[in-house]
Coordinates of C-alpha atoms and ligand atoms in Angstrom, one line a residue:
X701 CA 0.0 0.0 0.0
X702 CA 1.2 3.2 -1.0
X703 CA 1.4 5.9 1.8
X704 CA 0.7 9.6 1.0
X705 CA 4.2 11.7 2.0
X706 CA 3.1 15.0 1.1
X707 CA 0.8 16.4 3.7
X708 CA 3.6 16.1 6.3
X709 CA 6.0 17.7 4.4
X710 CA 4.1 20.5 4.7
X711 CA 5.0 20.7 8.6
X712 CA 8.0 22.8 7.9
X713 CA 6.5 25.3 5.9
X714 CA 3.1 25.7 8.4
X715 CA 5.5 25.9 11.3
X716 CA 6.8 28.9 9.5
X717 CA 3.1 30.1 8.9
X718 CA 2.4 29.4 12.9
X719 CA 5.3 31.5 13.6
X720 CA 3.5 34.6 11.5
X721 CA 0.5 34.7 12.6
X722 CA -2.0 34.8 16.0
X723 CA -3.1 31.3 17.2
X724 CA -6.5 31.7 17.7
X725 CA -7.2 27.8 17.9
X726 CA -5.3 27.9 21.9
X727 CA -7.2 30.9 23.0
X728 CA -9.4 29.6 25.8
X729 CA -12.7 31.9 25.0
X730 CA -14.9 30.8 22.1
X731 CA -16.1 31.9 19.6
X732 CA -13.1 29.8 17.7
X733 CA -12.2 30.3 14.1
X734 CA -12.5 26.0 14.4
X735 CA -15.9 25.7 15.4
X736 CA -16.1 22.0 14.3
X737 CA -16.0 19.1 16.9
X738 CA -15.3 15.3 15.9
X739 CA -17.7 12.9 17.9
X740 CA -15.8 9.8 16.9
X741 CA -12.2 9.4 15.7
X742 CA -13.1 8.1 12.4
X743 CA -16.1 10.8 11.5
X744 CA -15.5 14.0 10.0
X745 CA -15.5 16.9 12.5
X746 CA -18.7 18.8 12.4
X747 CA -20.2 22.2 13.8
X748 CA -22.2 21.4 16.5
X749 CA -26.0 22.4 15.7
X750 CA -27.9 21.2 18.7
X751 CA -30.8 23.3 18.2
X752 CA -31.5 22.8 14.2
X753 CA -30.7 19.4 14.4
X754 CA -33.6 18.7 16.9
X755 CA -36.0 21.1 14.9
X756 CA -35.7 19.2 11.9
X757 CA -35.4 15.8 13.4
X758 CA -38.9 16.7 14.9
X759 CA -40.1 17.6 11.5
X760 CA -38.6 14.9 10.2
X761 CA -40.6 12.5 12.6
X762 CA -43.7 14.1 12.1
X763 CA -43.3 13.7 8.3
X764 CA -42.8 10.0 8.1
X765 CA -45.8 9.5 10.8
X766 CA -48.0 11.2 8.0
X767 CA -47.0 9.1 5.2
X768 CA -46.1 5.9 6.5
X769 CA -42.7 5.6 5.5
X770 CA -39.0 7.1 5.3
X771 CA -39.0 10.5 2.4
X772 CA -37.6 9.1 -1.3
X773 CA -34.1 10.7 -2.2
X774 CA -33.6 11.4 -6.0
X775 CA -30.4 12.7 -6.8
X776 CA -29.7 14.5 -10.3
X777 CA -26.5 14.7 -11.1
X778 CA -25.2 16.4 -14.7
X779 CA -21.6 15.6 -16.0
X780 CA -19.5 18.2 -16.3
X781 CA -22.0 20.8 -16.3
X782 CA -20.3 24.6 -15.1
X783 CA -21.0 26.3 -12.0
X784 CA -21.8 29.3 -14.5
X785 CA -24.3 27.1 -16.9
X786 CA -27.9 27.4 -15.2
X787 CA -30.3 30.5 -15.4
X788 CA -29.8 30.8 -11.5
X789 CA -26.0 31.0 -11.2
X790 CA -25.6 33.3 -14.0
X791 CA -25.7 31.6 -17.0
X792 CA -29.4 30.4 -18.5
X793 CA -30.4 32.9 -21.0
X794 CA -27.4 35.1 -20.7
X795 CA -25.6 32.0 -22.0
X796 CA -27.5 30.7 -24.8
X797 CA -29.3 27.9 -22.8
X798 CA -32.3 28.9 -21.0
X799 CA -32.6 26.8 -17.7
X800 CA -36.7 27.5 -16.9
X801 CA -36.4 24.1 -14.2
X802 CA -33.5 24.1 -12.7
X803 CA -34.5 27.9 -12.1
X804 CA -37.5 27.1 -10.7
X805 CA -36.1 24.5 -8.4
X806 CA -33.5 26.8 -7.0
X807 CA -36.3 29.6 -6.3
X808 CA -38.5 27.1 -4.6
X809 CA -35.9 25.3 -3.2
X810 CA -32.6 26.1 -1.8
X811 CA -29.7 27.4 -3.8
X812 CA -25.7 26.3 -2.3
X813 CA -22.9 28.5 -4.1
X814 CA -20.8 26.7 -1.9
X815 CA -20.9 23.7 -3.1
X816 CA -18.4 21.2 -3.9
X817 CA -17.5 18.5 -6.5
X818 CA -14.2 16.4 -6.7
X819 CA -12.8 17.7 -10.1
X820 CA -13.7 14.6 -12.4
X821 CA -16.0 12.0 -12.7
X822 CA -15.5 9.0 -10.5
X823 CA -13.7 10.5 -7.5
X824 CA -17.0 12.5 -7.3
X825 CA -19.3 9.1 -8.2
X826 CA -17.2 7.0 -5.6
X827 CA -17.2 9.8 -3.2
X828 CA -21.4 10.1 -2.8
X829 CA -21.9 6.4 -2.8
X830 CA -19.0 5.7 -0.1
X831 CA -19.5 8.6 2.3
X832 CA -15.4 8.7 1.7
X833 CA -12.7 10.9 -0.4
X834 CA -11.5 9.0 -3.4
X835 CA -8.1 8.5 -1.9
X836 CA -9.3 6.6 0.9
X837 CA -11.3 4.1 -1.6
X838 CA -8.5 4.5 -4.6
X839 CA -10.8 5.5 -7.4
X840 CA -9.0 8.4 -7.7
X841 CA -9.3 9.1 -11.1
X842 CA -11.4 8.3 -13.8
X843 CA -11.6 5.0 -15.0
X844 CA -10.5 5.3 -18.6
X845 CA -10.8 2.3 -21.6
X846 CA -7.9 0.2 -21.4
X847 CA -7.4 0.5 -17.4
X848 CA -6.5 -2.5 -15.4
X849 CA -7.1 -1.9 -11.9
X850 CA -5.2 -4.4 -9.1
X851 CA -8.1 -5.0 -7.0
X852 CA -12.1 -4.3 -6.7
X853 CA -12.1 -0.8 -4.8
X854 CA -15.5 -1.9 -4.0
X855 CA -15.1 -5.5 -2.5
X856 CA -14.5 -4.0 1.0
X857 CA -16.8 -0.6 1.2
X858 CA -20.3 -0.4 2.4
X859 CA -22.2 1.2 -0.2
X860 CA -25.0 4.0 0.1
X861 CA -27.3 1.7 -1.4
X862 CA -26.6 -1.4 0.7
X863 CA -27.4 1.2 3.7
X864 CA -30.4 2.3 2.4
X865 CA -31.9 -1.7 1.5
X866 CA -30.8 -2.3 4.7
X867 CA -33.0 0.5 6.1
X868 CA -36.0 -0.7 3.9
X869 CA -35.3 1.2 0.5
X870 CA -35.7 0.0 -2.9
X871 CA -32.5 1.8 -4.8
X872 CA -32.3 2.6 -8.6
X873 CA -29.3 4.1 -10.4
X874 CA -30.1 5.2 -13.6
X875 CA -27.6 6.8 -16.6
X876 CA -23.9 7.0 -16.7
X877 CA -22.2 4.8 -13.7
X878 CA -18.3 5.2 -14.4
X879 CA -16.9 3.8 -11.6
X880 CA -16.1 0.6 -13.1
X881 CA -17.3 -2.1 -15.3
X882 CA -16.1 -5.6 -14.6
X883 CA -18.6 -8.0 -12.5
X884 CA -18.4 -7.0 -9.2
X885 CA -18.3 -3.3 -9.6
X886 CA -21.0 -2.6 -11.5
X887 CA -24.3 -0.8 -10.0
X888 CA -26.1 -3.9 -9.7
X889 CA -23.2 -5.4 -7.5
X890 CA -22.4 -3.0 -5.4
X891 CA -26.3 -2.6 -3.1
X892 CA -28.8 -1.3 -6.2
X893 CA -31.8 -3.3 -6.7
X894 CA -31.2 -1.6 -10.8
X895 CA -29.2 -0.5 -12.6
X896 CA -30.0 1.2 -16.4
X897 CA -27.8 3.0 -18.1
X898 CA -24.2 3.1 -19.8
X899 CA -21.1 2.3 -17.9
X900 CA -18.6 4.7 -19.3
X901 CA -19.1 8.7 -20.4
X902 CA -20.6 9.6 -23.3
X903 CA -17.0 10.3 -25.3
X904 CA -16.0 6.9 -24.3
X905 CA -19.0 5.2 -26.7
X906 CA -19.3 8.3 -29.0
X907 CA -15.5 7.2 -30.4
X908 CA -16.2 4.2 -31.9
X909 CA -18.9 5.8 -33.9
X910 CA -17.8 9.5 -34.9
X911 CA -15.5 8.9 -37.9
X912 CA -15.2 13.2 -38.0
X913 CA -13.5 12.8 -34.9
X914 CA -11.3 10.2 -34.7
X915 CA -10.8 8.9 -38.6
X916 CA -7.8 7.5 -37.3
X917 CA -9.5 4.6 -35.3
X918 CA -12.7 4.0 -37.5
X919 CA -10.8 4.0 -40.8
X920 CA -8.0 1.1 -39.4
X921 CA -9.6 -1.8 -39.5
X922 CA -6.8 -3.3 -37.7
X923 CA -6.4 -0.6 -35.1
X924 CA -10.4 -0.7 -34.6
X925 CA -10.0 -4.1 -33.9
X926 CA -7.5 -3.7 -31.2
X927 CA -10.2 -1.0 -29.4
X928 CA -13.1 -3.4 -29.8
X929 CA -10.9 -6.2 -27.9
X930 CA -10.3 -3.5 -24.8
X931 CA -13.7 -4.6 -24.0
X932 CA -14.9 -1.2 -23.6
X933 CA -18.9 -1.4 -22.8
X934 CA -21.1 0.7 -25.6
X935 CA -24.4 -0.7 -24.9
X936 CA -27.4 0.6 -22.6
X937 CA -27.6 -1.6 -19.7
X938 CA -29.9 -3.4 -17.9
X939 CA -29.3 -4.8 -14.8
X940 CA -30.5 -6.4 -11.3
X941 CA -29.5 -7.2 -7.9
X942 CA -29.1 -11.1 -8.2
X943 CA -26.8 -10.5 -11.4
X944 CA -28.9 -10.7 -13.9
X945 CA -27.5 -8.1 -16.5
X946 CA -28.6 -7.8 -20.4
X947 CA -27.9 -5.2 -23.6
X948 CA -30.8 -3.2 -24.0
X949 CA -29.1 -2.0 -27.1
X950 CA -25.8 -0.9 -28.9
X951 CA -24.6 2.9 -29.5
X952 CA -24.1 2.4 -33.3
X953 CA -24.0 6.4 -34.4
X954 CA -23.7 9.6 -33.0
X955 CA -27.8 10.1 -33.5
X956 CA -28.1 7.1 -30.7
X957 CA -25.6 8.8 -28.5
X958 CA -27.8 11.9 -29.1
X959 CA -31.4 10.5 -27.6
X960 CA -29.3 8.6 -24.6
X961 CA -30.4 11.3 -22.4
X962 CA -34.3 11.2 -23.4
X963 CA -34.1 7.2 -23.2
X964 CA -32.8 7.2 -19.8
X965 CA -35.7 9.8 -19.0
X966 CA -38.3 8.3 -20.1
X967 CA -37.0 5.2 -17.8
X968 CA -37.4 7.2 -14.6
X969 CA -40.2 8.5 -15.6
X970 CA -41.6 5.0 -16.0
X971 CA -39.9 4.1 -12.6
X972 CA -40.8 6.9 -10.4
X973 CA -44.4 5.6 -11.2
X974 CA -44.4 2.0 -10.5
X975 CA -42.1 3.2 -7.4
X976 CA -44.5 5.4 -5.8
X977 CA -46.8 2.7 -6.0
X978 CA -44.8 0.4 -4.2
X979 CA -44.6 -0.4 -0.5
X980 CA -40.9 1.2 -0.2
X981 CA -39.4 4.3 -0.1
X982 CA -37.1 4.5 -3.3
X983 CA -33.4 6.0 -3.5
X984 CA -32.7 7.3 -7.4
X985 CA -29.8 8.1 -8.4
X986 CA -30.3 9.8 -12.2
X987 CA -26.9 10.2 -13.5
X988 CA -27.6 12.2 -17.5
X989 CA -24.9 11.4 -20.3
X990 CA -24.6 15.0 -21.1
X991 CA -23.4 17.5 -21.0
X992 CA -19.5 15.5 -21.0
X993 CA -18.2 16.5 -24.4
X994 CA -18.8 14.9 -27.0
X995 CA -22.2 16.5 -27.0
X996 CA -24.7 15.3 -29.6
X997 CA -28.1 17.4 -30.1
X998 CA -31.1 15.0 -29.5
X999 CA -32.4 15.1 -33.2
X1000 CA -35.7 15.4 -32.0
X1001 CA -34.9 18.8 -29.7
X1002 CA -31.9 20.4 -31.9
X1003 CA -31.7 23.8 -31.7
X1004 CA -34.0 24.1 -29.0
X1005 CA -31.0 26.7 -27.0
X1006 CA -30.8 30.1 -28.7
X1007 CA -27.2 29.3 -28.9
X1008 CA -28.2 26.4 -31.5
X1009 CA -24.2 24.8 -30.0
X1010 CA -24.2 21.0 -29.2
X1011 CA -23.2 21.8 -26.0
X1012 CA -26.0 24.6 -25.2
X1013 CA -28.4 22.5 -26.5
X1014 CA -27.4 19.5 -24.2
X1015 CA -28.0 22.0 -21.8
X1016 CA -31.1 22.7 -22.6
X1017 CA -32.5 19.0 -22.9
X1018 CA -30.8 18.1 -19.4
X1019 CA -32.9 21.1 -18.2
X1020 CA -35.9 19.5 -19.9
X1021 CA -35.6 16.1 -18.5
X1022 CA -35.0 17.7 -14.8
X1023 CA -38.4 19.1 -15.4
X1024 CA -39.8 16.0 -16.3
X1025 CA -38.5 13.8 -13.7
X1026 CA -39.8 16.4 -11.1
X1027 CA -43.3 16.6 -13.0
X1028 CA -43.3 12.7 -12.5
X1029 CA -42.6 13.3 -9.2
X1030 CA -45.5 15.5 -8.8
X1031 CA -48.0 13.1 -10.6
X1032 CA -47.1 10.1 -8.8
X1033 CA -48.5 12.2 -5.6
X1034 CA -44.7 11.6 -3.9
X1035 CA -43.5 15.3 -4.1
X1036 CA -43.7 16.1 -1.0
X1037 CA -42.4 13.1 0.5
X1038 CA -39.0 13.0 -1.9
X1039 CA -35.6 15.1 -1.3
X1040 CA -34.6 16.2 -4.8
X1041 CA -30.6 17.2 -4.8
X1042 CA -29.2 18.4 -8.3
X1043 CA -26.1 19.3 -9.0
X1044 CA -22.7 18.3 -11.4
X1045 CA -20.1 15.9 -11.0
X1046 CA -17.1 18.2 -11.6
X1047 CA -16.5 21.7 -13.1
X1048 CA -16.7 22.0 -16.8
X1049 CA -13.9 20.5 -18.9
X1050 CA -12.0 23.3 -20.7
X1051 CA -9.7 21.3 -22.6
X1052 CA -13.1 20.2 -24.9
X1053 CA -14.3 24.2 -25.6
X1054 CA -16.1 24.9 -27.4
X1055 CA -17.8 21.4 -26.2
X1056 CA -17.5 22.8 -22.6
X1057 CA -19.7 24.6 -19.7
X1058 CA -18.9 28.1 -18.4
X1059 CA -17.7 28.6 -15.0
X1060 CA -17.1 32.4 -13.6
X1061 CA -14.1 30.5 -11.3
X1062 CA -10.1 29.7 -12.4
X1063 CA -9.3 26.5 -13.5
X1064 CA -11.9 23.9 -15.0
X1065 CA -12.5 20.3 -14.5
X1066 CA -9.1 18.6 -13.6
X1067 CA -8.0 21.7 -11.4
X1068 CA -8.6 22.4 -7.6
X1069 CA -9.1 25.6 -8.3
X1070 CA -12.7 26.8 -7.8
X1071 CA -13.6 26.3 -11.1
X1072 CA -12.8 22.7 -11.2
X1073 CA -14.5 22.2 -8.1
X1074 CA -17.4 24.2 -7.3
X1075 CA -20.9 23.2 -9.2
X1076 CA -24.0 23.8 -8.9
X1077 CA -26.0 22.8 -5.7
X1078 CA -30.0 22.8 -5.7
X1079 CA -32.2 21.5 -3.2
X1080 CA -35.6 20.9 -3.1
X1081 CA -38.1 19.4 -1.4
X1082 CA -41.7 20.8 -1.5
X1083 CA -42.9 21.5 1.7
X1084 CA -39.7 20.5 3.5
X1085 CA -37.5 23.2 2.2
X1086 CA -38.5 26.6 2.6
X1087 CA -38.6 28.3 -1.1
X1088 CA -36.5 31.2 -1.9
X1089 CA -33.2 29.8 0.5
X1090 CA -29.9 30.5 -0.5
X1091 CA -26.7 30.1 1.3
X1092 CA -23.0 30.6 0.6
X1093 CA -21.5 27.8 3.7
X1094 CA -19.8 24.8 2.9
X1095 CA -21.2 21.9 1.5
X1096 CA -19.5 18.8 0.1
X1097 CA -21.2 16.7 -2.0
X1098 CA -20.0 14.0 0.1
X1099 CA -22.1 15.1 2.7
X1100 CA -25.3 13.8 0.3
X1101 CA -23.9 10.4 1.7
X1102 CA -24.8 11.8 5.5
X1103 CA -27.9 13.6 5.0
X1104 CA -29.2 10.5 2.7
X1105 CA -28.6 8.1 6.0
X1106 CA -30.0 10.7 8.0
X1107 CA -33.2 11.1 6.2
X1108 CA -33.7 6.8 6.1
X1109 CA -33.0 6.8 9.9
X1110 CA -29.6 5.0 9.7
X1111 CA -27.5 5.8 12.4
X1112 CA -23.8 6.8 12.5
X1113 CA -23.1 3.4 14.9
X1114 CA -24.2 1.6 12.1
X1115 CA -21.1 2.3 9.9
X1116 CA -17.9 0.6 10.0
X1117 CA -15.9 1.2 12.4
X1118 CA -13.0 0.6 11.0
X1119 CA -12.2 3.4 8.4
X1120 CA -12.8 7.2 7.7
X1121 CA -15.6 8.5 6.8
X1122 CA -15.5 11.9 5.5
X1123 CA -19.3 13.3 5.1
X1124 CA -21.3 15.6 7.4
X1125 CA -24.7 15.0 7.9
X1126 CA -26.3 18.0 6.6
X1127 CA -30.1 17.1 7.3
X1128 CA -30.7 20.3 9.7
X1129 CA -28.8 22.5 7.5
X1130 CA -31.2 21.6 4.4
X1131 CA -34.1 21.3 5.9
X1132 CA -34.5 24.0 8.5
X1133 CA -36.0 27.3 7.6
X1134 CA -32.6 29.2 8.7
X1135 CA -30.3 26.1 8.5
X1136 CA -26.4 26.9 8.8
X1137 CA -24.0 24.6 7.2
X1138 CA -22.2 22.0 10.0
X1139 CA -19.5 21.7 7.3
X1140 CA -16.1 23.6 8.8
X1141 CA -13.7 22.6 6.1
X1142 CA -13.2 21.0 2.2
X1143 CA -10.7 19.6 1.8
X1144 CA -9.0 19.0 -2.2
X1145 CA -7.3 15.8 -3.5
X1146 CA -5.8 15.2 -6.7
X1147 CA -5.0 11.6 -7.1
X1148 CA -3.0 11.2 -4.6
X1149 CA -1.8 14.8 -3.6
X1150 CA -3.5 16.9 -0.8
X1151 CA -3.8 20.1 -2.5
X1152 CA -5.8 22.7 -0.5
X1153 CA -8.4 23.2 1.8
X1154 CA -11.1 25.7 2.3
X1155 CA -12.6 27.5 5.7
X1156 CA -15.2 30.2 5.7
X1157 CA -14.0 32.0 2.8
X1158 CA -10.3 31.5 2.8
X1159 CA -9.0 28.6 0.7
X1160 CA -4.8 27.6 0.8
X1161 CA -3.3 25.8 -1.0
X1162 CA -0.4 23.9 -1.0
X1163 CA 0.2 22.5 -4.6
X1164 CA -1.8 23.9 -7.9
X1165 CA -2.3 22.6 -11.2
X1166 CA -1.0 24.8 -13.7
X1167 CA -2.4 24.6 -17.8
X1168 CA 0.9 24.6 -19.7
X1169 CA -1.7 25.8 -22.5
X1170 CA -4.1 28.5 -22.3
X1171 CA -7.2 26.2 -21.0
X1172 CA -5.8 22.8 -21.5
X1173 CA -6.2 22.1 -17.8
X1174 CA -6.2 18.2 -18.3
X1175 CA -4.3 17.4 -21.2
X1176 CA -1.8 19.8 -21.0
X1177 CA -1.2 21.0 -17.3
X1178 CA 1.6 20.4 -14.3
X1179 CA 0.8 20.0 -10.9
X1180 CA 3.0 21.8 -8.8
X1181 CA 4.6 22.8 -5.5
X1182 CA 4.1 26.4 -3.9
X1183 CA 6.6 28.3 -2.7
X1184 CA 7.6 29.5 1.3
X1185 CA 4.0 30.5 1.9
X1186 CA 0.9 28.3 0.5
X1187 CA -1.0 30.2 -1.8
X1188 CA -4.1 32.0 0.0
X1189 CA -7.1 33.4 -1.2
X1190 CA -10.0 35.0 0.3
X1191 CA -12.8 34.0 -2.0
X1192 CA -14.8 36.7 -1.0
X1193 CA -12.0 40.0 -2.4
X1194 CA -11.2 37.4 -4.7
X1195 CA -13.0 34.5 -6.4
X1196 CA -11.0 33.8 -9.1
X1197 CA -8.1 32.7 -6.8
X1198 CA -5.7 35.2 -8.4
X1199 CA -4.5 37.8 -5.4
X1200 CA -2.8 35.2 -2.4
X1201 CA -3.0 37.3 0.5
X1202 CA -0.5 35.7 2.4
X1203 CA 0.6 35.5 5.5
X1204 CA 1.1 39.4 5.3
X1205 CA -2.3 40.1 5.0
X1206 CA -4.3 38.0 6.9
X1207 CA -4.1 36.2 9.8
X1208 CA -5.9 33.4 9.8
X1209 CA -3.3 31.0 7.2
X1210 CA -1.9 28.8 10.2
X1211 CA -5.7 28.1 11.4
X1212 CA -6.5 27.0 7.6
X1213 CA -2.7 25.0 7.1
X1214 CA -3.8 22.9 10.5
X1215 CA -7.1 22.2 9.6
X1216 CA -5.4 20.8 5.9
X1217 CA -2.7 19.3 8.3
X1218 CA -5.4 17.8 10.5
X1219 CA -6.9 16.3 7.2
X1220 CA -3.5 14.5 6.6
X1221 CA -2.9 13.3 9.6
X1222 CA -5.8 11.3 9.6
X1223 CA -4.2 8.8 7.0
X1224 CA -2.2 8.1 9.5
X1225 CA -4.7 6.2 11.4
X1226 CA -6.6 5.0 8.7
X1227 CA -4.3 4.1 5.1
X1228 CA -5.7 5.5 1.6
X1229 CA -6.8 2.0 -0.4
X1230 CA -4.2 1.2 -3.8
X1231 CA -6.5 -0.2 -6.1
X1232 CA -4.1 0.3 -8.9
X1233 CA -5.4 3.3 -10.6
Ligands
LIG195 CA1 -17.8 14.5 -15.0

């Protein structure tokens, strides 16, 4: 097993930092700049929130003794959509791609602009589904065609879904998995009762169909040959619990890459129907295609985004299905009983313009930089959360993992005991009226490399990912060191991450490089997991 050296290197260069600055974390008198306490040595610290918590507990209880059972959960999650894409983060109209339902969601609902995404596909898949950062699991990258992973990241972790069944939850996942494709890893094996969709992201299938982008593997016979024997899966899936998995059907052009996304619709639709009927409360995870590059316009809905772009208009249909899914929601009579999280799985990737989402943030997908990071957060839950919410704390999207457990009344003694577990429960931060965030710090990997960490409004970091290439922040970038002092930003003078205010100019540095240090030290206890990757 590999062991992660870097976040105690740093101890030199924070003592320095300590030296600098005030140390408000000794004083004896509260308020602290730490508020967070940790309640077990192997859960994330949290801000204690007596009063909230029991508030929405209580409303929680008198909820489930109306209708019968635990609330659904429906996550929507978009790939590689920007922080700046939707209507109500700036983008919508102003952007070529009208957003009318995830608008309307925010404004009934509750809007995060402090929410945060690993910055590419699986770690953020893995991460919602374990309750733990990618390099505790070792799916710390995406999982690309031709990988060959050492061991099954999955054999040993309790899944989201497994907890759920446990607790009496039917569980669907439907759309693009990517976190791994061999028996054993797939939905249906790792705790959901169904699984349909694609295993890989859209670019993955689209290759081995778009002879205007890659000539040079459609028109080798030979060399096409040697792709189709990677074994790289290009069918819509069916799957169930006991194994049972089929081909719905092949990806044979780019038009059958394009309707993917209204397929996959339609399903949960179909779903949420027969679900709401049923004796269980359901768990759905809808995971869209779009809008990863490459972007396809659904034949029967091109040019529906004033834009008329591939990408703008896969914007505009992801915005459309959203709609529908909720509508379903509404129909089937379960509305009020379902907590409705969407949001994207990283920040937009860059390096695929003009195939790419907008994000008002440095950096892109790939970066930890806000704008690799940082997507949009939208919660809603008629009746539950108060319309017209909107807060800039912290939220991780790991902390779905928490709040999900929460809301099907599994409790924190029934997780392992013997690993790290790196959500907060935000249930009371949701779901009350005036709900404050019991997230202290994120905290930012990159494969294997702490990077930087974020606390009210600062955010340090210790090594950056640099684009060699205007933009190419993925193809074409180097991770590197920083200097004496970690770079540090206040995010509220500066969201774009490009004034460091250093240890000359504000003094809170050595409380954000020990809460990062903190972070590290935790590995100590409890190893990151080498699956290979
Ligand atoms: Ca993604």
């Amino acid at each position: 097993m590999k062991t992660i050296t870097h976040p105690f290197s740093l101890a030199s260069l924070l003592a320095l930092a300590l030296l600098l600055a005030p140390r408000p974390g000794l004083s004896q008198d509260p308020p602290r700049f730490d508020r967070s306490v940790r309640s077990a040595g192997n859960l994330e610290p949290a801000i204690p929130r007596p009063k909230q918590d029991a508030q929405v507990a209580a409303r929680l209880q008198a909820l489930a003794k109306k209708t019968g059972r635990q609330p659904n959960i429906v996550w929507l999650i978009v790939d590689d959509m920007g922080y700046g894409d939707p209507g109500c983060y700036g983008g919508g109209a102003v952007a070529g791609a009208a957003t009318p339902n995830m608008d309307r969601l925010a404004r009934e609902g509750l809007k995060l602009t402090s929410c945060y995404a690993q910055q590419t596909c699986t770690p953020t898949r893995s991460t919602i589904l374990t309750g733990r950062l990618p390099v505790r699991t070792g799916l710390t990258r995406p999982i690309l065609a031709g990988d060959k992973i050492t061991r099954n990241p999955w054999a040993d972790e309790v899944s989201l879904p497994t907890l759920l069944g446990k607790a009496g939850y039917a569980s669907l996942l439907v759309g693009k998995w990517h976190v791994g494709e061999a028996e054993g890893m797939r939905p249906q094996d790792i705790g959901f009762d169904e699984f349909y969709g694609y295993y890989p992201a859209q670019k993955e299938i689209s290759q081995r169909v778009d002879q205007r982008r890659f000539p040079n593997l459609i028109l080798d016979k030979n060399r096409f040959a040697a792709f189709e024997g990677m074994g790289m899966g290009h069918s819509l899936v069916h799957g169930w619990k006991d194994g049972k998995t089929e081909d719905v059907r092949s990806v044979e052009s780019t038009e059958d890459m394009a309707r993917a996304d209204q397929a996959l619709a339609d399903f949960t639709v179909e779903r949420i129907k027969q679900l709401a009927k049923g004796d269980k409360p359901f768990f759905l995870e809808h995971c869209f295609m779009k809008v990863h590059c490459d972007n396809f316009a659904n034949p029967d809905l091109e040019g529906m985004s004033a834009s008329k772009y591939p990408y703008k208009d896969a914007v505009a249909e992801v915005d459309l299905h959203i709609g529908s899914i909720v509508r379903a929601l509404e129909e089937a009579g379960v509305l009020e009983n379902t907590f409705v999280f969407v949001t994207s799985d990283n920040g937009p990737q860059m390096d695929a313009w003009p195939d790419a989402g907008y994000t008002p943030f440095r950096g892109a997908k790939g970066t930890t930089f806000e704008g690799g990071v940082r997507v949009p957060g939208i919660a809603y839950w008629k009746g539950m959360i108060a319309p017209g919410r909107q807060s800039d704390e912290l939220f991780d999207l790991v902390d779905l993992f928490g709040t999900a457990l929460t809301l099907a009344g599994v409790a924190p003694d029934q997780l392992a005991g013997d690993r790290y577990y790196d959500f907060v429960d935000q249930a009371s931060f949701l779901f009350h009226d005036e709900g404050h965030s019991r997230r202290e710090a994120v905290y930012f990997w990159w494969g294997r490399e702490l990077m930087a960490c974020r606390m009210h409004e600062y955010k340090l970091h210790v090594k950056v990912i640099l684009p060699q290439v205007t933009h190419m922040y993925i193809d074409h970038a180097t991770v590197q060191d920083v200097g004496l002092a970690p770079w540090f930003f206040n995010l509220y003078l500066d969201p774009k991450e490009e004034m460091t205010v250093g240890h000359r100019l504000d003094p809170w540095l050595a409380s954000v490089g020990s809460k990062l240090k903190a972070h590290g030290a935790t590995f100590r206890k409890y190893p990151p997991k080498d699956v290979g990757l």
